[in-house]
């Protein structure tokens, strides 16, 4: 079972790193940065190795470890890789070193605490993805808020305290309702031998009455919807992004937002299939509304970070649409879109951070014609914009195309049965690609083109990207185009888990004489 | 289905290599390297296209299929990236690479000294790569990749001189309008995928031909794909971006916005002829929109004063003719007109470029005139091309446009008298506005400012040579019987009534119209357009309408952009985010703070009050417990 | 037989008594004031060892049948209280409190032990009184500040009212069931007639007053604020634990009747809301701890709704975790002039001045807020699981939402420490040696409870 | 049997009077006295039940209540002295420093 320990090592590497960090003297920030970079790069290497070792098409968990943690309740330290969390784990590990590298120059105060928090955040995020035990999932799910709260709160902008409190309390409220559902499940779920169990596998065998399912799903769905964020529950995102330091924004956009969608994929719909069926129209509507609402708001912002924040709302609307289509294409597209958004939004935030470091302003009106002043920066910015728009050959297109195709493919048979609503929604979602191009190209035109203008703080010595920054962005762009051109390998590895997800959610519909 | 090893892939990858080399190394290694790569590779691509065409003909026209790699396998759906060469795509490839190569050569002269020289050639090569991808792709997915790719290339090239905000904004307008079309295209693709199960175009045509697709679905697919085509080929209602696209360098306008990209829509409809044969309703719609666009664009072209705008509206009009042909089922004829149009429109645009180059940047035809003697070569080629487009025999335009008008009248699949009538009227207007251009620019008195007039000079040989070649092709292009050549692939529609007499009468009538246009133009615009202006005095309101391009841009601004911006700002942002959601949250937070203050005040510090609360609590509890005993 | 039976059964109590006597003798004999820390610590450790060993050995005895009996649960409870007293003594030593503090502390503990092994209501009443009276004196110990006398007076008067209510309850129990045993009270619990329902409610109200449940909580904020840090710690952790554990013992296997259930639902929920909200705007740290302890008392009272078997484990675990976290927070407060060190403003930018203390307080705050991965979450989970399992699903959901209200007040403390710049010349200096050791000990325990709650739960 | 009810009623009134007295009276000493009054009310009811049911434990408890009442006063008076030394008045209203 040696490889199982590999996964444990992957999970606990940041904790070990954090412990070592304590030993380093506060006066030597370069050592601290070096160590955390080392730890996260090692983690990336391990994650890549695990990804390669992961066999496609094999159902059930791989690299599984199950050890009793709180015996009396039947809670186990149970982690494992399956198709659903494989890509997200790889994404988290991939973004880790980039975030730290991106923060070399921007974080100068309390460097040790910052890197400690980044490592702790990495640990909790990976824990949430890997957890196969409901209680363990919840512990990691809420523990994730603490480092993020501190990162935004300590190194953020002027209104950081308002932003970080709003972020924490917003997400915590969702989690409280989820906790109520988890507590209820705590004593209703029985494993084979009758003792109470939290294993998600046991949860799947659960037969609950529909009204109970609806209540529980509401608890879970609210918490996940806040995290996604879906439209009515999204107002924490712009504030959190605007006030967070670059590294915070990248992690927030890159990984934290995927928690919500992963939650739906792993726990939300499969646990309560009947309730999921009932909720599908609502969630599908909210998903499409998120796409259009996010695109609309991104168009009228003047703060660059807010534009990208609202674009995240729009992009994750696609993911939700894919998940709710319960169509193999749609869900696979959703998984790819999650990874793609992580890379694209992460990259864009890194770039905003780079320009903020140089010119200390995020106001779009203060900028212009950067293509003349910073050519290399502009090329990378254009490439990332293309991915954000979902131009073919980029990962954005792969995600959006499969999601829209899946949504349409799922909606068409219903249309033939006379229910036109899903088809209307799927078509409205396609409109999203136009709106997406609208706000992104407006941002590019105002930032890169037109007469060269830089906020007075920029000063004369405006130098283009240095090697470190270029290598970060090059890694991201390479990944984006790799997923854009050769997504098949990723799709094969996640297919089996997605099929199981579909079987768990769809049988309910088959009984009603579905397609 | 002979699969030659990598010939098509090589053809597609050559321009891509050009883009990468110029993009990365171009700036450092100077213009010579850029010319070598930027022009050399397209020429090589043209030769490869010729070689591919020859192998195709050697194989008896059997389509060549080359699978490159599997993009994705999801469940039983397989998405493959494969190239498909049959006679139609061979013709298109030859046009793209041929005209493309010529325009690259032309660009050497036109763009000399521009500081974005390497970047320009990189983008042009990128465009060729995506266009070839579009033309040679087997599945609609690969076609769509090329489709959006050329959209990107046109965005980059229109906004090439990005310092000028209006040019950048024109680029964005082009991309957004194309994207609207692409949305329709996507829906069409999804519908096909859901009903047919595959995206490979040849299998789709077979499925539709097999008749197992219901009429409703066929019509829907037809219309949706046509929406994509209108976006790309600038038909009403998505034609607004093409005139603004003139902001790009002139060779770009020639290559992308005349010869190749805008014809992608025509290629798509021609390629998916199987669908449209099954969807008569969609075909009539295409015919109607085609002829309508042709007519309206022609009317606008009459009053334009910018040389490139005239040609832009002329392109829209000619594309209208092509869609008219497609609408009545004459797919081969449409491609034939596309073929001839590529040459003479490229010649016209490059000619205009040469004129602008000569007058270093002047584009307003009211400040030109009398250039014939000063730039003879340009005048000669421009005249030939003008004659061709006007449809004077024996030039190219005459053959293709006449065939279109004939089928518009006589085609069994939707041919109608009013289509022919409007088409003929447009042909007249075409001749009128083209010869007006010829007269105002080259003949009559010189209306140039003194200092521009002083150093008017003929363009360098690299430019004029290309003009001559294109002019030559504008002459002979008509003689290739392309519709017959594409016969097996694109069926010629059965005729409603087969009378040779009517056919000849129609041809004669078309020639008369062309000559009439020539004469009217000559008469009106002889001495600097004085009589023309007087003519327009009487139709003051009509003139304002035409000059304002039917105010379509303003219509879109008021009905689409402003409401969306208002909705996003007022409703979503101010009302939705700030008032409803955040407002209620701050309200809750305020409520919590207020109640905290209340609870704190209850702790008043006085022992009496504490004791009183204890009594109150005790009494309340006792009452509750003893309430129903 | 009689003697060593008595000796063994009440060993912790005897050791405490011995401790008090030695302190008394030292005080009388020596001329100048000797430091009471070592003998007191020794007594507590010895008693803790004894109680722990007896609990582990599963020793059961009833030296005074019908009045005083001990069992594994009683010994575990006593062991827990003693373990929690160790850091309090450390804090006492830090403040250089004299032998009166130590003696009163041990006496109060003695009363708590009586309550925990009471079989009759007389012993219970006697235990509560011995627990409470030293407390009034302890609060006054900080007499250098006038408010402490005022707070002690308030505490005393309301405590007296509480005792009167308890006695009235006991007499009504006597009237209703004809006996003064704990089992008679449990019988009254089930009874539905006028007198038994009155008796039960009065006793419960008395306990609510001792545990500071709304609306009987009014003495708590003032008493907590006026007392010195060790006494506040003692009141917040050990006294609350003793009261709740005694109540669990008093309720034993009986389920609360329908009338009482309403009281046991409404008032605790009210306390959670009241405590969490009122604490939001408190300028003083100890007053914040007071309101937070009112809220946590609310959680503990909700446990009484649960099934009788699970109650003892849940309350004990909760009490351990709550006690440790409170002590951890109070131990790491920066040293300085007693009145000033309490101000939240004094905590501004603490991370930059004393990173270790800031992190420890932050951990305590997050655990009190019930945020995983800290033990507070496991405790909160346990409470609401027992409540929900007993069928009170709605109550549990409302309770959870009420607990959500309490997150902001703990975040505010973290915000002061980490996110606001440190004032130019801070009035406080980092914590002294003994308090720091108390902090570290508590932190270790909190970490163990957080990472391996299973051990403690399994052992209970 | 009715006189037990009477006596219980008396003890109840004594008890409530005691609590009301604590609330109303402006003098701390008198408040302590009213505390005693409450305890006397309880003693009365205890006496009634002990005599009625013949349970000796009741009597033991009554004795215990005396001692505890005495102890309580023993602690209350010094605290009162401390308070008065600082505030120079017996009126509890003056001692409202701790609030909020």
JSON list of C-alpha atoms in Angstrom, two decimals, chain B residues 331-479:
[
{"chain": "B", "resi": 331, "resn": "UNK", "atom": "CA", "xyz": [-24.25, 26.23, -55.03]},
{"chain": "B", "resi": 332, "resn": "UNK", "atom": "CA", "xyz": [-21.67, 25.71, -57.79]},
{"chain": "B", "resi": 333, "resn": "UNK", "atom": "CA", "xyz": [-22.47, 29.09, -59.29]},
{"chain": "B", "resi": 334, "resn": "UNK", "atom": "CA", "xyz": [-22.10, 30.79, -55.91]},
{"chain": "B", "resi": 335, "resn": "UNK", "atom": "CA", "xyz": [-18.64, 29.26, -55.50]},
{"chain": "B", "resi": 336, "resn": "UNK", "atom": "CA", "xyz": [-17.85, 30.30, -59.08]},
{"chain": "B", "resi": 337, "resn": "UNK", "atom": "CA", "xyz": [-18.79, 33.91, -58.26]},
{"chain": "B", "resi": 338, "resn": "UNK", "atom": "CA", "xyz": [-16.75, 33.62, -55.05]},
{"chain": "B", "resi": 339, "resn": "UNK", "atom": "CA", "xyz": [-13.83, 32.47, -57.21]},
{"chain": "B", "resi": 340, "resn": "UNK", "atom": "CA", "xyz": [-14.06, 35.33, -59.66]},
{"chain": "B", "resi": 341, "resn": "UNK", "atom": "CA", "xyz": [-14.91, 37.89, -56.97]},
{"chain": "B", "resi": 342, "resn": "UNK", "atom": "CA", "xyz": [-11.77, 36.98, -55.01]},
{"chain": "B", "resi": 343, "resn": "UNK", "atom": "CA", "xyz": [-9.64, 38.13, -57.97]},
{"chain": "B", "resi": 344, "resn": "UNK", "atom": "CA", "xyz": [-11.29, 41.32, -59.07]},
{"chain": "B", "resi": 345, "resn": "UNK", "atom": "CA", "xyz": [-12.19, 42.51, -55.56]},
{"chain": "B", "resi": 346, "resn": "UNK", "atom": "CA", "xyz": [-8.60, 41.84, -54.41]},
{"chain": "B", "resi": 347, "resn": "UNK", "atom": "CA", "xyz": [-7.40, 43.76, -57.48]},
{"chain": "B", "resi": 348, "resn": "UNK", "atom": "CA", "xyz": [-9.75, 46.66, -56.65]},
{"chain": "B", "resi": 349, "resn": "UNK", "atom": "CA", "xyz": [-8.70, 46.80, -53.01]},
{"chain": "B", "resi": 350, "resn": "UNK", "atom": "CA", "xyz": [-5.00, 46.58, -53.80]},
{"chain": "B", "resi": 351, "resn": "UNK", "atom": "CA", "xyz": [-5.54, 49.20, -56.45]},
{"chain": "B", "resi": 352, "resn": "UNK", "atom": "CA", "xyz": [-7.18, 51.42, -53.89]},
{"chain": "B", "resi": 353, "resn": "UNK", "atom": "CA", "xyz": [-4.26, 50.66, -51.62]},
{"chain": "B", "resi": 354, "resn": "UNK", "atom": "CA", "xyz": [-1.88, 51.74, -54.30]},
{"chain": "B", "resi": 355, "resn": "UNK", "atom": "CA", "xyz": [-3.87, 54.96, -54.75]},
{"chain": "B", "resi": 356, "resn": "UNK", "atom": "CA", "xyz": [-3.80, 55.65, -51.03]},
{"chain": "B", "resi": 357, "resn": "UNK", "atom": "CA", "xyz": [-0.10, 54.82, -50.97]},
{"chain": "B", "resi": 358, "resn": "UNK", "atom": "CA", "xyz": [0.44, 57.25, -53.82]},
{"chain": "B", "resi": 359, "resn": "UNK", "atom": "CA", "xyz": [-1.46, 60.06, -52.11]},
{"chain": "B", "resi": 360, "resn": "UNK", "atom": "CA", "xyz": [0.20, 59.03, -48.81]},
{"chain": "B", "resi": 361, "resn": "UNK", "atom": "CA", "xyz": [-2.94, 58.31, -46.84]},
{"chain": "B", "resi": 362, "resn": "UNK", "atom": "CA", "xyz": [-5.64, 60.30, -48.58]},
{"chain": "B", "resi": 363, "resn": "UNK", "atom": "CA", "xyz": [-8.81, 58.16, -48.87]},
{"chain": "B", "resi": 364, "resn": "UNK", "atom": "CA", "xyz": [-11.51, 60.73, -49.70]},
{"chain": "B", "resi": 365, "resn": "UNK", "atom": "CA", "xyz": [-12.39, 60.41, -53.40]},
{"chain": "B", "resi": 366, "resn": "UNK", "atom": "CA", "xyz": [-13.64, 64.00, -53.47]},
{"chain": "B", "resi": 367, "resn": "UNK", "atom": "CA", "xyz": [-10.04, 65.08, -53.12]},
{"chain": "B", "resi": 368, "resn": "UNK", "atom": "CA", "xyz": [-8.76, 62.84, -55.93]},
{"chain": "B", "resi": 369, "resn": "UNK", "atom": "CA", "xyz": [-9.21, 62.85, -59.69]},
{"chain": "B", "resi": 370, "resn": "UNK", "atom": "CA", "xyz": [-7.03, 62.87, -62.77]},
{"chain": "B", "resi": 371, "resn": "UNK", "atom": "CA", "xyz": [-4.72, 60.19, -61.48]},
{"chain": "B", "resi": 372, "resn": "UNK", "atom": "CA", "xyz": [-4.90, 58.09, -64.61]},
{"chain": "B", "resi": 373, "resn": "UNK", "atom": "CA", "xyz": [-1.91, 59.72, -66.16]},
{"chain": "B", "resi": 374, "resn": "UNK", "atom": "CA", "xyz": [0.17, 59.83, -62.99]},
{"chain": "B", "resi": 375, "resn": "UNK", "atom": "CA", "xyz": [-0.24, 56.22, -61.84]},
{"chain": "B", "resi": 376, "resn": "UNK", "atom": "CA", "xyz": [-0.98, 54.41, -65.12]},
{"chain": "B", "resi": 377, "resn": "UNK", "atom": "CA", "xyz": [-0.39, 50.86, -63.99]},
{"chain": "B", "resi": 378, "resn": "UNK", "atom": "CA", "xyz": [-2.76, 51.21, -61.04]},
{"chain": "B", "resi": 379, "resn": "UNK", "atom": "CA", "xyz": [-5.32, 52.90, -63.31]},
{"chain": "B", "resi": 380, "resn": "UNK", "atom": "CA", "xyz": [-5.09, 50.14, -65.88]},
{"chain": "B", "resi": 381, "resn": "UNK", "atom": "CA", "xyz": [-5.55, 47.29, -63.47]},
{"chain": "B", "resi": 382, "resn": "UNK", "atom": "CA", "xyz": [-8.27, 49.18, -61.57]},
{"chain": "B", "resi": 383, "resn": "UNK", "atom": "CA", "xyz": [-10.15, 49.79, -64.80]},
{"chain": "B", "resi": 384, "resn": "UNK", "atom": "CA", "xyz": [-9.99, 46.12, -65.79]},
{"chain": "B", "resi": 385, "resn": "UNK", "atom": "CA", "xyz": [-11.19, 45.04, -62.37]},
{"chain": "B", "resi": 386, "resn": "UNK", "atom": "CA", "xyz": [-13.99, 47.62, -62.46]},
{"chain": "B", "resi": 387, "resn": "UNK", "atom": "CA", "xyz": [-15.13, 46.31, -65.79]},
{"chain": "B", "resi": 388, "resn": "UNK", "atom": "CA", "xyz": [-15.00, 42.80, -64.46]},
{"chain": "B", "resi": 389, "resn": "UNK", "atom": "CA", "xyz": [-17.11, 43.56, -61.44]},
{"chain": "B", "resi": 390, "resn": "UNK", "atom": "CA", "xyz": [-19.58, 45.55, -63.51]},
{"chain": "B", "resi": 391, "resn": "UNK", "atom": "CA", "xyz": [-20.14, 42.42, -65.53]},
{"chain": "B", "resi": 392, "resn": "UNK", "atom": "CA", "xyz": [-18.88, 43.55, -68.94]},
{"chain": "B", "resi": 393, "resn": "UNK", "atom": "CA", "xyz": [-18.21, 40.53, -71.14]},
{"chain": "B", "resi": 394, "resn": "UNK", "atom": "CA", "xyz": [-15.86, 38.75, -71.60]},
{"chain": "B", "resi": 395, "resn": "UNK", "atom": "CA", "xyz": [-14.49, 39.51, -68.14]},
{"chain": "B", "resi": 396, "resn": "UNK", "atom": "CA", "xyz": [-14.91, 37.24, -65.10]},
{"chain": "B", "resi": 397, "resn": "UNK", "atom": "CA", "xyz": [-17.77, 39.10, -63.43]},
{"chain": "B", "resi": 398, "resn": "UNK", "atom": "CA", "xyz": [-19.99, 38.78, -66.46]},
{"chain": "B", "resi": 399, "resn": "UNK", "atom": "CA", "xyz": [-19.94, 34.97, -66.46]},
{"chain": "B", "resi": 400, "resn": "UNK", "atom": "CA", "xyz": [-20.49, 34.42, -62.73]},
{"chain": "B", "resi": 401, "resn": "UNK", "atom": "CA", "xyz": [-23.01, 37.22, -62.13]},
{"chain": "B", "resi": 402, "resn": "UNK", "atom": "CA", "xyz": [-24.96, 36.37, -65.23]},
{"chain": "B", "resi": 403, "resn": "UNK", "atom": "CA", "xyz": [-25.19, 32.72, -64.12]},
{"chain": "B", "resi": 404, "resn": "UNK", "atom": "CA", "xyz": [-26.47, 33.87, -60.74]},
{"chain": "B", "resi": 405, "resn": "UNK", "atom": "CA", "xyz": [-29.14, 36.09, -62.29]},
{"chain": "B", "resi": 406, "resn": "UNK", "atom": "CA", "xyz": [-30.14, 33.29, -64.65]},
{"chain": "B", "resi": 407, "resn": "UNK", "atom": "CA", "xyz": [-30.59, 30.77, -61.87]},
{"chain": "B", "resi": 408, "resn": "UNK", "atom": "CA", "xyz": [-32.32, 33.40, -59.70]},
{"chain": "B", "resi": 409, "resn": "UNK", "atom": "CA", "xyz": [-34.93, 33.54, -62.44]},
{"chain": "B", "resi": 410, "resn": "UNK", "atom": "CA", "xyz": [-35.05, 29.96, -63.64]},
{"chain": "B", "resi": 411, "resn": "UNK", "atom": "CA", "xyz": [-33.93, 27.69, -60.75]},
{"chain": "B", "resi": 412, "resn": "UNK", "atom": "CA", "xyz": [-36.37, 24.95, -59.81]},
{"chain": "B", "resi": 413, "resn": "UNK", "atom": "CA", "xyz": [-35.50, 25.35, -56.17]},
{"chain": "B", "resi": 414, "resn": "UNK", "atom": "CA", "xyz": [-36.92, 28.77, -55.32]},
{"chain": "B", "resi": 415, "resn": "UNK", "atom": "CA", "xyz": [-36.10, 30.80, -58.41]},
{"chain": "B", "resi": 416, "resn": "UNK", "atom": "CA", "xyz": [-38.46, 33.77, -58.63]},
{"chain": "B", "resi": 417, "resn": "UNK", "atom": "CA", "xyz": [-39.03, 36.73, -60.93]},
{"chain": "B", "resi": 418, "resn": "UNK", "atom": "CA", "xyz": [-38.69, 39.35, -58.18]},
{"chain": "B", "resi": 419, "resn": "UNK", "atom": "CA", "xyz": [-35.33, 37.86, -57.17]},
{"chain": "B", "resi": 420, "resn": "UNK", "atom": "CA", "xyz": [-34.12, 38.24, -60.74]},
{"chain": "B", "resi": 421, "resn": "UNK", "atom": "CA", "xyz": [-35.56, 41.73, -61.03]},
{"chain": "B", "resi": 422, "resn": "UNK", "atom": "CA", "xyz": [-33.97, 43.05, -57.83]},
{"chain": "B", "resi": 423, "resn": "UNK", "atom": "CA", "xyz": [-30.75, 41.23, -58.76]},
{"chain": "B", "resi": 424, "resn": "UNK", "atom": "CA", "xyz": [-30.63, 42.87, -62.15]},
{"chain": "B", "resi": 425, "resn": "UNK", "atom": "CA", "xyz": [-31.34, 46.30, -60.64]},
{"chain": "B", "resi": 426, "resn": "UNK", "atom": "CA", "xyz": [-28.47, 45.72, -58.21]},
{"chain": "B", "resi": 427, "resn": "UNK", "atom": "CA", "xyz": [-26.24, 44.71, -61.14]},
{"chain": "B", "resi": 428, "resn": "UNK", "atom": "CA", "xyz": [-27.09, 48.07, -62.72]},
{"chain": "B", "resi": 429, "resn": "UNK", "atom": "CA", "xyz": [-26.28, 49.93, -59.50]},
{"chain": "B", "resi": 430, "resn": "UNK", "atom": "CA", "xyz": [-23.03, 47.95, -59.21]},
{"chain": "B", "resi": 431, "resn": "UNK", "atom": "CA", "xyz": [-21.92, 49.13, -62.58]},
{"chain": "B", "resi": 432, "resn": "UNK", "atom": "CA", "xyz": [-23.02, 52.68, -61.69]},
{"chain": "B", "resi": 433, "resn": "UNK", "atom": "CA", "xyz": [-21.13, 53.02, -58.38]},
{"chain": "B", "resi": 434, "resn": "UNK", "atom": "CA", "xyz": [-18.01, 51.23, -59.68]},
{"chain": "B", "resi": 435, "resn": "UNK", "atom": "CA", "xyz": [-17.66, 53.44, -62.73]},
{"chain": "B", "resi": 436, "resn": "UNK", "atom": "CA", "xyz": [-18.48, 56.47, -60.52]},
{"chain": "B", "resi": 437, "resn": "UNK", "atom": "CA", "xyz": [-15.47, 55.47, -58.45]},
{"chain": "B", "resi": 438, "resn": "UNK", "atom": "CA", "xyz": [-13.35, 55.02, -61.56]},
{"chain": "B", "resi": 439, "resn": "UNK", "atom": "CA", "xyz": [-14.29, 58.44, -62.87]},
{"chain": "B", "resi": 440, "resn": "UNK", "atom": "CA", "xyz": [-13.94, 60.34, -59.63]},
{"chain": "B", "resi": 441, "resn": "UNK", "atom": "CA", "xyz": [-10.58, 58.78, -58.73]},
{"chain": "B", "resi": 442, "resn": "UNK", "atom": "CA", "xyz": [-8.77, 58.49, -62.03]},
{"chain": "B", "resi": 443, "resn": "UNK", "atom": "CA", "xyz": [-10.48, 60.67, -64.67]},
{"chain": "B", "resi": 444, "resn": "UNK", "atom": "CA", "xyz": [-11.59, 64.30, -64.76]},
{"chain": "B", "resi": 445, "resn": "UNK", "atom": "CA", "xyz": [-9.84, 67.29, -63.18]},
{"chain": "B", "resi": 446, "resn": "UNK", "atom": "CA", "xyz": [-7.44, 66.74, -60.29]},
{"chain": "B", "resi": 447, "resn": "UNK", "atom": "CA", "xyz": [-9.05, 67.90, -57.04]},
{"chain": "B", "resi": 448, "resn": "UNK", "atom": "CA", "xyz": [-6.02, 67.05, -54.94]},
{"chain": "B", "resi": 449, "resn": "UNK", "atom": "CA", "xyz": [-4.42, 69.46, -52.45]},
{"chain": "B", "resi": 450, "resn": "UNK", "atom": "CA", "xyz": [-1.35, 71.02, -54.01]},
{"chain": "B", "resi": 451, "resn": "UNK", "atom": "CA", "xyz": [1.27, 69.39, -51.79]},
{"chain": "B", "resi": 452, "resn": "UNK", "atom": "CA", "xyz": [-0.19, 65.85, -52.11]},
{"chain": "B", "resi": 453, "resn": "UNK", "atom": "CA", "xyz": [-0.37, 66.41, -55.85]},
{"chain": "B", "resi": 454, "resn": "UNK", "atom": "CA", "xyz": [3.28, 67.35, -55.94]},
{"chain": "B", "resi": 455, "resn": "UNK", "atom": "CA", "xyz": [4.72, 64.03, -54.92]},
{"chain": "B", "resi": 456, "resn": "UNK", "atom": "CA", "xyz": [2.14, 61.56, -56.29]},
{"chain": "B", "resi": 457, "resn": "UNK", "atom": "CA", "xyz": [4.18, 58.58, -57.42]},
{"chain": "B", "resi": 458, "resn": "UNK", "atom": "CA", "xyz": [3.47, 55.19, -58.92]},
{"chain": "B", "resi": 459, "resn": "UNK", "atom": "CA", "xyz": [3.74, 52.28, -56.40]},
{"chain": "B", "resi": 460, "resn": "UNK", "atom": "CA", "xyz": [6.84, 50.12, -56.42]},
{"chain": "B", "resi": 461, "resn": "UNK", "atom": "CA", "xyz": [6.98, 47.14, -58.75]},
{"chain": "B", "resi": 462, "resn": "UNK", "atom": "CA", "xyz": [6.21, 44.60, -55.99]},
{"chain": "B", "resi": 463, "resn": "UNK", "atom": "CA", "xyz": [2.78, 46.19, -55.73]},
{"chain": "B", "resi": 464, "resn": "UNK", "atom": "CA", "xyz": [2.02, 46.90, -59.37]},
{"chain": "B", "resi": 465, "resn": "UNK", "atom": "CA", "xyz": [3.15, 43.41, -60.43]},
{"chain": "B", "resi": 466, "resn": "UNK", "atom": "CA", "xyz": [0.61, 41.86, -58.07]},
{"chain": "B", "resi": 467, "resn": "UNK", "atom": "CA", "xyz": [-2.05, 44.22, -59.49]},
{"chain": "B", "resi": 468, "resn": "UNK", "atom": "CA", "xyz": [-1.26, 43.06, -63.00]},
{"chain": "B", "resi": 469, "resn": "UNK", "atom": "CA", "xyz": [-1.45, 39.39, -62.04]},
{"chain": "B", "resi": 470, "resn": "UNK", "atom": "CA", "xyz": [-4.78, 39.91, -60.31]},
{"chain": "B", "resi": 471, "resn": "UNK", "atom": "CA", "xyz": [-6.11, 41.94, -63.21]},
{"chain": "B", "resi": 472, "resn": "UNK", "atom": "CA", "xyz": [-5.06, 39.14, -65.57]},
{"chain": "B", "resi": 473, "resn": "UNK", "atom": "CA", "xyz": [-6.93, 36.59, -63.46]},
{"chain": "B", "resi": 474, "resn": "UNK", "atom": "CA", "xyz": [-9.94, 38.96, -63.29]},
{"chain": "B", "resi": 475, "resn": "UNK", "atom": "CA", "xyz": [-10.08, 38.57, -67.03]},
{"chain": "B", "resi": 476, "resn": "UNK", "atom": "CA", "xyz": [-9.56, 34.84, -67.48]},
{"chain": "B", "resi": 477, "resn": "UNK", "atom": "CA", "xyz": [-11.20, 33.61, -64.23]},
{"chain": "B", "resi": 478, "resn": "UNK", "atom": "CA", "xyz": [-14.58, 33.65, -65.93]},
{"chain": "B", "resi": 479, "resn": "UNK", "atom": "CA", "xyz": [-13.55, 31.09, -68.52]}
]
